[in-house]
Short mmCIF file of C-alpha atoms in Angstrom, two decimals:
data_model
loop_
_atom_site.label_atom_id
_atom_site.label_comp_id
_atom_site.label_asym_id
_atom_site.label_seq_id
_atom_site.Cartn_x
_atom_site.Cartn_y
_atom_site.Cartn_z
CA MET B 905 63.85 63.71 25.05
CA LEU B 906 63.34 64.06 29.14
CA ILE B 907 61.90 61.06 30.87
CA GLU B 908 60.29 61.71 34.11
CA GLN B 909 58.28 60.20 36.76
CA PHE B 910 55.37 61.62 38.20
CA ASP B 911 52.59 61.16 40.58
CA ALA B 912 49.30 59.79 38.81
CA LYS B 913 47.42 60.46 42.03
CA THR B 914 48.19 64.31 42.09
CA ASP B 915 49.49 65.65 39.11
CA ASP B 916 46.52 65.89 36.80
CA ASP B 917 47.97 67.43 34.13
CA ARG B 918 50.70 64.69 33.14
CA LEU B 919 47.95 62.21 33.66
CA ALA B 920 45.83 63.81 31.19
CA ALA B 921 48.21 64.26 28.71
CA CYS B 922 49.34 60.38 28.95
CA HIS B 923 45.62 60.02 28.14
CA GLN B 924 46.01 61.92 25.12
CA ILE B 925 48.71 59.85 24.11
CA VAL B 926 47.04 56.65 24.44
CA VAL B 927 44.09 57.97 22.75
CA SER B 928 46.03 59.19 19.83
CA GLY B 929 47.08 55.75 19.09
CA HIS B 930 44.11 53.98 19.36
CA ALA B 931 42.79 53.68 15.64
CA GLU B 932 46.03 51.60 15.13
CA ASP B 933 46.60 49.72 18.73
CA ASP B 934 42.79 48.90 19.41
CA PRO B 935 40.21 49.86 17.29
CA ASN B 936 37.96 47.28 17.84
CA VAL B 937 36.58 48.95 20.87
CA PRO B 938 35.92 52.15 22.22
CA GLU B 939 38.90 54.85 23.40
CA VAL B 940 39.67 54.43 27.20
CA THR B 941 37.56 56.78 28.49
CA TRP B 942 39.26 59.74 31.07
CA ARG B 943 37.53 57.81 34.26
CA ARG B 944 38.96 54.13 33.33
CA PHE B 945 42.14 55.93 32.86
CA GLN B 946 42.43 57.43 35.85
CA ALA B 947 41.57 54.37 37.83
CA TRP B 948 43.81 52.17 35.91
CA TRP B 949 47.04 54.48 36.11
CA ARG B 950 46.40 55.68 39.69
CA TYR B 951 45.59 52.05 41.06
CA GLY B 952 47.03 49.62 39.16
CA PHE B 953 45.75 46.31 39.62
CA ALA B 954 45.08 44.64 42.86
CA GLY B 955 46.84 47.37 45.01
CA GLU B 956 50.03 46.59 44.36
CA PRO B 957 52.84 49.39 43.60
CA THR B 958 53.13 50.86 40.10
CA GLU B 959 55.13 54.02 38.62
CA THR B 960 54.20 56.39 35.93
CA TRP B 961 56.86 57.92 33.69
CA ILE B 962 56.07 60.76 30.77
CA ALA B 963 58.49 61.56 27.84
CA THR B 964 58.79 65.03 26.44
CA ASP B 965 60.53 66.65 23.74
CA ASP B 966 60.70 70.65 24.23
CA GLY B 967 58.20 70.27 26.58
CA GLN B 968 55.50 68.66 24.32
CA PRO B 969 54.48 65.09 25.56
CA ILE B 970 55.57 62.26 23.31
CA GLY B 971 55.24 58.83 25.35
CA CYS B 972 54.45 57.46 28.74
CA TYR B 973 54.67 54.14 30.34
CA LEU B 974 53.10 52.42 33.45
CA LEU B 975 55.34 50.02 35.33
CA TRP B 976 53.49 47.30 37.64
CA LEU B 977 56.09 46.01 39.90
CA PRO B 978 54.11 43.45 42.27
CA GLU B 979 55.41 42.77 45.43
CA ARG B 980 53.34 39.60 46.61
CA GLU B 981 53.08 37.48 43.83
CA ASN B 982 55.72 37.88 40.70
CA ARG B 983 58.32 39.70 42.76
CA GLN B 984 60.87 38.34 39.79
CA ASN B 985 58.71 40.41 37.12
CA ALA B 986 57.94 43.93 36.05
CA PHE B 987 54.59 44.77 33.94
CA LEU B 988 55.19 47.46 31.44
CA SER B 989 52.43 49.01 29.20
CA VAL B 990 54.28 51.96 27.01
CA PHE B 991 52.31 54.38 24.72
CA VAL B 992 53.87 56.72 21.70
CA ALA B 993 51.72 59.30 20.47
CA GLN B 994 50.72 59.01 17.22
CA ALA B 995 52.71 61.71 15.42
CA ARG B 996 56.23 60.65 17.09
CA ARG B 997 55.79 56.55 16.06
CA ARG B 998 58.99 55.28 14.44
CA GLN B 999 61.52 57.26 15.93
CA ASP B 1000 63.02 55.25 18.60
CA VAL B 1001 61.03 57.06 21.42
CA GLY B 1002 59.50 53.52 22.10
CA THR B 1003 62.76 52.10 22.37
CA ALA B 1004 64.03 54.70 24.80
CA LEU B 1005 61.05 54.10 26.82
CA VAL B 1006 61.61 50.17 27.02
CA GLY B 1007 65.15 50.72 28.08
CA HIS B 1008 64.20 52.96 30.55
CA ALA B 1009 61.53 50.96 31.91
CA ALA B 1010 63.98 48.32 32.17
CA GLY B 1011 66.61 50.32 34.21
CA GLN B 1012 63.67 50.91 36.85
CA ALA B 1013 62.72 47.20 36.55
CA GLU B 1014 66.34 46.47 37.49
CA ARG B 1015 66.24 48.54 40.57
CA ALA B 1016 63.24 46.75 41.78
CA ASP B 1017 65.32 43.39 41.55
CA ARG B 1018 63.04 42.53 38.81
CA THR B 1019 64.61 39.99 36.01
CA LEU B 1020 61.68 40.01 33.56
CA LEU B 1021 59.89 42.24 32.05
CA MET B 1022 56.24 41.39 30.50
CA SER B 1023 53.98 43.08 28.30
CA ASP B 1024 51.09 42.21 25.47
CA SER B 1025 49.91 43.77 22.42
CA ARG B 1026 46.96 43.10 19.71
CA VAL B 1027 48.14 41.24 16.72
CA GLY B 1028 48.27 43.19 13.99
CA ALA B 1029 49.16 46.31 15.78
CA PRO B 1030 52.14 48.04 15.49
CA GLY B 1031 53.11 47.43 19.33
CA THR B 1032 53.24 43.53 18.14
CA ALA B 1033 55.98 44.21 15.28
CA PHE B 1034 57.94 46.53 17.93
CA ALA B 1035 57.79 43.62 20.42
CA ALA B 1036 59.16 40.90 18.01
CA ALA B 1037 62.18 43.60 16.87
CA CYS B 1038 63.10 43.73 20.29
CA GLY B 1039 63.84 40.38 20.58
CA ALA B 1040 60.59 39.55 23.29
CA ARG B 1041 59.77 36.07 23.47
CA ALA B 1042 55.92 35.25 22.45
CA GLY B 1043 53.61 33.66 25.32
CA ILE B 1044 50.20 32.90 25.41
CA GLN B 1045 47.74 34.31 23.23
CA GLU B 1046 44.60 35.79 24.67
CA VAL B 1047 41.37 36.46 22.27
CA ARG B 1048 38.87 39.45 22.65
CA ARG B 1049 35.31 38.33 21.84
CA VAL B 1050 32.19 40.84 21.84
CA LEU B 1051 28.75 40.32 22.26
CA ALA B 1052 25.97 42.59 20.37
CA ILE B 1053 22.85 43.11 22.14
CA ASP B 1054 20.27 42.82 19.59
CA ALA B 1055 16.65 41.85 19.40
CA ASP B 1056 17.18 37.94 19.10
CA LEU B 1057 19.47 38.07 22.32
CA PRO B 1058 16.90 37.56 24.74
CA ALA B 1059 14.93 34.68 23.31
CA ARG B 1060 18.60 32.82 23.11
CA VAL B 1061 20.17 33.86 26.83
CA ALA B 1062 16.40 32.73 28.01
CA GLU B 1063 16.90 29.11 26.15
CA LEU B 1064 20.61 29.08 27.24
CA ARG B 1065 19.82 29.63 30.88
CA ALA B 1066 16.68 27.25 30.73
CA SER B 1067 18.79 24.62 29.59
CA ALA B 1068 21.32 25.22 32.50
CA GLU B 1069 18.98 25.73 35.25
CA GLN B 1070 18.32 21.71 34.61
CA HIS B 1071 21.88 20.51 35.66
CA ALA B 1072 22.34 22.97 38.15
CA ALA B 1073 18.98 22.34 40.20
CA ALA B 1074 21.22 22.25 43.52
CA TYR B 1075 22.25 25.87 43.04
CA SER B 1076 20.25 29.13 43.50
CA LEU B 1077 21.51 32.59 42.13
CA ARG B 1078 22.55 35.34 44.22
CA SER B 1079 23.07 39.02 42.73
CA TRP B 1080 24.20 42.65 43.89
CA SER B 1081 25.37 45.95 42.60
CA GLY B 1082 28.93 47.74 43.91
CA MET B 1083 30.49 45.99 46.93
CA THR B 1084 30.36 42.49 47.42
CA PRO B 1085 28.10 41.91 50.64
CA ASP B 1086 29.78 41.24 53.80
CA GLY B 1087 28.64 37.84 54.26
CA LEU B 1088 30.23 36.83 50.69
CA VAL B 1089 33.55 38.23 50.84
CA GLU B 1090 35.48 35.23 51.99
CA GLN B 1091 33.40 33.10 49.33
CA ALA B 1092 34.22 35.44 46.87
CA THR B 1093 37.88 35.46 47.16
CA ALA B 1094 37.72 32.12 46.58
CA LEU B 1095 36.11 32.25 43.18
CA HIS B 1096 38.74 34.83 42.33
CA ASN B 1097 41.70 32.22 43.26
CA ALA B 1098 39.91 29.35 41.45
CA MET B 1099 41.53 31.72 38.45
CA GLU B 1100 44.73 30.33 39.29
CA ASP B 1101 44.06 27.23 37.03
CA ALA B 1102 43.15 29.08 33.79
CA PRO B 1103 45.82 29.25 31.05
CA HIS B 1104 48.74 31.66 32.06
CA ASP B 1105 52.60 32.06 31.05
CA ALA B 1106 54.92 29.99 33.07
CA ALA B 1107 56.49 32.78 34.34
CA PHE B 1108 53.36 34.56 35.55
CA GLU B 1109 52.44 33.76 39.12
CA PRO B 1110 48.59 33.71 39.26
CA LEU B 1111 47.26 36.31 42.13
CA ARG B 1112 46.30 34.81 45.58
CA TRP B 1113 43.22 36.70 46.55
CA ASP B 1114 41.96 37.94 50.49
CA ALA B 1115 39.22 39.78 51.66
CA ASP B 1116 41.68 42.83 51.89
CA ARG B 1117 42.76 42.72 48.21
CA LEU B 1118 39.06 42.52 47.31
CA ARG B 1119 37.82 45.17 49.24
CA LYS B 1120 40.69 47.54 47.99
CA GLU B 1121 39.88 46.47 44.49
CA GLU B 1122 36.45 47.16 44.70
CA GLN B 1123 36.87 50.75 46.65
CA GLN B 1124 39.02 51.85 43.89
CA ASP B 1125 36.37 50.90 41.17
CA ILE B 1126 33.57 52.48 42.87
CA GLU B 1127 35.43 55.46 43.87
CA ALA B 1128 36.20 55.76 40.06
CA GLY B 1129 32.55 55.89 39.84
CA ILE B 1130 32.63 52.25 37.86
CA ARG B 1131 29.30 50.55 38.63
CA ILE B 1132 30.18 46.67 39.38
CA ASN B 1133 27.17 44.12 38.90
CA SER B 1134 27.55 40.49 40.20
CA VAL B 1135 25.97 37.12 39.56
CA ALA B 1136 26.59 34.25 41.87
CA ALA B 1137 25.71 30.62 41.78
CA LEU B 1138 25.34 29.38 45.52
CA ALA B 1139 24.90 25.40 46.41
CA GLY B 1140 21.87 24.81 47.91
CA ASP B 1141 23.33 22.32 50.55
CA SER B 1142 26.14 24.50 52.06
CA GLY B 1143 25.39 27.83 50.81
CA GLU B 1144 28.98 27.72 49.29
CA MET B 1145 29.85 30.23 46.24
CA ALA B 1146 30.30 27.92 43.43
CA ALA B 1147 30.16 30.12 40.43
CA LEU B 1148 30.72 33.90 39.81
CA THR B 1149 30.75 36.64 37.26
CA GLN B 1150 30.86 40.18 37.21
CA VAL B 1151 30.25 42.56 34.63
CA TYR B 1152 31.54 46.54 34.88
CA VAL B 1153 30.13 49.48 33.23
CA ASP B 1154 31.87 52.95 33.36
CA PRO B 1155 29.04 55.94 33.10
CA ASP B 1156 31.06 57.57 30.45
CA GLN B 1157 30.89 54.67 28.13
CA ALA B 1158 27.47 53.45 29.18
CA ASP B 1159 26.43 51.62 26.17
CA TRP B 1160 29.39 49.13 26.74
CA GLY B 1161 29.94 46.24 29.30
CA PHE B 1162 33.37 44.92 30.62
CA GLN B 1163 33.33 41.61 31.99
CA GLY B 1164 35.24 40.82 34.75
CA VAL B 1165 35.85 37.51 36.91
CA THR B 1166 34.26 34.45 35.67
CA ALA B 1167 34.87 31.40 37.69
CA VAL B 1168 33.89 27.93 38.67
CA THR B 1169 35.39 26.39 41.46
CA ARG B 1170 36.82 22.67 41.06
CA ALA B 1171 34.62 21.11 43.31
CA HIS B 1172 31.23 22.24 41.38
CA ARG B 1173 32.41 22.47 37.73
CA GLY B 1174 30.37 20.38 35.41
CA HIS B 1175 27.09 21.60 36.40
CA ARG B 1176 26.82 24.45 33.70
CA LEU B 1177 27.62 27.03 36.07
CA GLY B 1178 29.42 28.94 33.84
CA MET B 1179 26.51 29.38 31.48
CA LEU B 1180 24.20 29.87 34.51
CA VAL B 1181 25.53 32.83 35.92
CA LYS B 1182 26.74 34.46 32.40
CA SER B 1183 23.17 33.96 31.25
CA ALA B 1184 21.48 35.55 34.26
CA MET B 1185 24.05 38.38 34.06
CA LEU B 1186 23.15 39.13 30.67
CA GLN B 1187 19.44 39.28 31.85
CA ARG B 1188 20.50 41.44 34.70
CA LEU B 1189 21.90 43.93 32.59
CA SER B 1190 18.84 44.07 30.57
CA ASP B 1191 16.89 45.29 33.62
CA LEU B 1192 19.69 47.11 35.29
CA GLU B 1193 21.81 48.52 32.58
CA PRO B 1194 19.45 48.76 29.44
CA GLN B 1195 21.35 51.15 27.55
CA VAL B 1196 24.21 48.43 27.41
CA SER B 1197 24.45 47.40 23.79
CA ALA B 1198 27.73 45.23 23.31
CA VAL B 1199 29.44 43.33 26.23
CA GLU B 1200 33.46 42.91 25.67
CA THR B 1201 35.15 39.63 27.22
CA GLY B 1202 38.68 37.91 27.14
CA ASN B 1203 40.07 34.36 27.62
CA ALA B 1204 43.17 32.45 27.02
CA ALA B 1205 43.21 31.12 23.20
CA SER B 1206 43.20 27.41 24.88
CA ASN B 1207 40.85 27.97 27.68
CA GLN B 1208 38.13 26.00 25.85
CA TYR B 1209 35.24 25.45 28.56
CA MET B 1210 34.88 29.32 28.74
CA ILE B 1211 35.48 29.74 24.92
CA ALA B 1212 32.28 27.49 24.39
CA VAL B 1213 29.93 29.35 26.77
CA ASN B 1214 30.95 32.36 25.43
CA GLU B 1215 30.33 31.38 21.68
CA GLN B 1216 26.88 30.12 22.77
CA LEU B 1217 25.94 33.14 24.05
CA GLY B 1218 26.88 34.54 20.81
CA PHE B 1219 29.94 36.48 21.85
CA ARG B 1220 32.31 37.11 18.26
CA VAL B 1221 36.08 37.50 17.85
CA THR B 1222 37.17 41.08 17.11
CA ASP B 1223 41.14 40.45 18.29
CA THR B 1224 44.02 38.55 19.49
CA PHE B 1225 46.23 39.45 22.22
CA GLN B 1226 50.31 38.40 22.39
CA ASN B 1227 51.54 38.16 25.50
CA TRP B 1228 55.58 39.03 25.44
CA GLU B 1229 58.38 38.85 27.69
CA ILE B 1230 62.20 39.57 27.78
CA GLU B 1231 64.67 39.38 30.32
CA VAL B 1232 65.37 42.82 32.23
CA THR B 1233 69.42 42.60 31.29
CA ALA B 1234 68.62 42.38 27.42
CA ALA B 1235 65.91 45.49 27.79
CA LEU B 1236 68.40 47.29 29.34
CA LYS B 1237 70.75 47.57 26.12
CA MET B 1238 67.66 49.39 24.49
CA ALA B 1239 68.65 52.28 26.68
CA ASP B 1240 72.16 52.56 24.94
#
């Protein structure tokens, strides 16, 4: 087996091979949502997240792709951590390919002065048993919920929005598509930073957003052709952005919406703003993206407030994901 690094931004052939590896295991790994499209896969593997450095590696045997991994090596926060996504072709599973890839990734993490490897897996998927067998420690769980957009939804959403508006009379809504308007960028970063008090593993340092990071992230999505839909709640007395929700639509999978951030700043909590912006978003999607028939979201299992909002709207649990971590020194032994 040969493990080689490649440039995901320029090497389309190897990137396409990695996409096929990921898709080959979809039925086992993540069957309750559609396969990741080539468009979204390119954005994921070429740009990573929040503009932070990544490495992409592919494993071959006699020239045939059999596995790959993406290693995220953040430089601003989480400088002690490396985040790993590893995939093995369906036909080559349970043949120690995954073990070799994790050991190799640990070597790269060590070279970058990282002490902890972090990853996640769907509970019930092969990756969960593999992580436990590797000796990884379980962290918090994230729960995926999916909303089916059916004939009953518009009336339910209208009723929930009207109820929320009674508690949020001092706020107005602002909606946009694509890049955040220039006059709202700084406020939008504050909403992203409001996510820092959401439940997370002790070893994970929440990202700190600024205008440059937000603009880069948005630009990468737009260049990939992803449509960004945003709804914000603004305080009537000051115009301050108090809540924000975003949903992404991939044109190659346009019947699904993928939830991005939903956040309410601490100073404005208790006014049903989470429900207000999410219900307004669903009404906006019915106008701008009428083909969307399902919306996916995810929350930490302990995030009771947002879970309550989602369940009132009709989101239903489809999957649970387990966070994992393992010391780099321990994972290095897997390369032996």
